Amino acid sequence: MQIYVEFGDITTITSDVIVNAANGALSGGGGVDGAIHRAAGPQLLEECLTLGRCAPGDAVITSAYELPARHVVHCVGPVWYGGERNEDRLLASCHHRTLELAAEVGAHHVTFPAISCGAYRFPINRAATIAARTVANFMASQALPDKVTFVCFERKTFRAFNKAIEELHSSQQSP
Ligand code: APR
């Protein structure tokens, strides 16, 4: 199973699908959302604004315009409120829904940022474990995508995702 972690800016990664950490209005924002919209150009926002709202845990797909990708999947992660508002389930759901949309367009390689780990304040180690498990479970049962990369913009996020992937591999190897 090809799951990788890289350090850097997601807008520079060539991939079939780049995933955006969007808000429910799909109206653009700061963080990775701002970076993706800047790199894609204004047509991305124009398309997003035709799509209506997207609920936390869900995702929508658009073209990628000037990005080095075919599509952008905009997924809406949960805001962290302490863990009592279904945050874990919603974080898993937005990863799962993203992969379903990517598979529908025949994507082999999907690149995720650390959804909900910035402005939405999800604890990073917990988010990394949920993201890694959800992606691995999906890939184990579906032909596409066959490669997923998590791109991390900060050292602490990079460490957390590497640890989560290592734990995944060791749990798969144990009898
Ligand atoms: N490439 C990769 N990762 C990035 C980049 C980038 N260019 N820029 C920021 N990040 C990282 C952040 O460091 C963080 O680890 O993306 C992760 C997610 O952070 P946010 O972008 O703040 O996303 P999130 O926590 O899901 O909050 C979403 O923020 O920008 C708004 O419109 C967006 O309201 C929504 C909210």
Short mmCIF file of C-alpha atoms and ligand atoms in Angstrom, two decimals, residues 8-10 21-23 28-33 35 113-120 151 153-154 157, ligand 1:
data_model
loop_
_atom_site.label_atom_id
_atom_site.label_comp_id
_atom_site.label_asym_id
_atom_site.label_seq_id
_atom_site.Cartn_x
_atom_site.Cartn_y
_atom_site.Cartn_z
CA GLY A 8 6.27 21.08 2.06
CA ASP A 9 3.67 23.07 0.16
CA ILE A 10 0.82 21.01 -1.28
CA ALA A 21 -9.21 21.89 3.79
CA ALA A 22 -12.24 24.00 2.92
CA ASN A 23 -14.97 25.76 4.87
CA GLY A 28 -11.82 30.25 0.19
CA GLY A 29 -9.95 31.23 3.33
CA GLY A 30 -6.49 31.28 4.87
CA GLY A 31 -4.10 28.39 5.49
CA VAL A 32 -3.99 25.69 2.85
CA ASP A 33 -7.33 26.85 1.43
CA ALA A 35 -2.70 28.71 -0.85
CA PRO A 113 -2.94 18.27 3.72
CA ALA A 114 -3.47 17.82 7.47
CA ILE A 115 -7.22 18.40 7.45
CA SER A 116 -8.55 20.30 10.54
CA CYS A 117 -5.04 20.62 12.06
CA GLY A 118 -4.74 24.39 11.63
CA ALA A 119 -7.55 26.91 12.14
CA TYR A 120 -9.93 24.10 13.17
CA VAL A 151 1.84 16.81 2.71
CA PHE A 153 3.62 22.21 6.21
CA GLU A 154 5.06 22.16 9.73
CA THR A 157 2.63 17.79 11.66
N1 APR B 1 0.56 23.12 2.00
C1 APR B 1 0.31 22.11 2.88
N2 APR B 1 -0.22 22.31 4.09
C2 APR B 1 -0.50 23.59 4.45
C3 APR B 1 -0.28 24.69 3.59
C4 APR B 1 0.29 24.42 2.31
N3 APR B 1 0.54 25.37 1.43
N4 APR B 1 -0.67 25.82 4.24
C5 APR B 1 -1.11 25.47 5.46
N5 APR B 1 -1.01 24.11 5.59
C6 APR B 1 -1.33 23.25 6.73
C7 APR B 1 -1.43 23.90 8.09
O1 APR B 1 -0.12 24.10 8.64
C8 APR B 1 -2.19 22.83 8.86
O2 APR B 1 -1.31 21.80 9.33
O3 APR B 1 -2.63 22.70 6.53
C9 APR B 1 -3.10 22.22 7.79
C10 APR B 1 -4.58 22.59 7.91
O4 APR B 1 -4.68 23.92 8.37
P1 APR B 1 -5.79 24.94 7.82
O5 APR B 1 -5.45 25.34 6.44
O6 APR B 1 -5.95 25.99 8.83
O7 APR B 1 -7.13 24.00 7.70
P2 APR B 1 -8.20 23.57 8.84
O8 APR B 1 -7.61 23.45 10.19
O9 APR B 1 -8.89 22.36 8.25
O10 APR B 1 -9.19 24.80 8.88
C11 APR B 1 -10.04 25.06 7.79
O11 APR B 1 -9.37 27.36 7.60
O12 APR B 1 -8.52 28.47 5.76
C12 APR B 1 -9.67 28.18 6.49
O13 APR B 1 -11.37 28.21 4.79
C13 APR B 1 -10.67 27.38 5.68
O14 APR B 1 -12.37 27.81 7.29
C14 APR B 1 -11.49 26.82 6.78
C15 APR B 1 -10.47 26.49 7.85
#
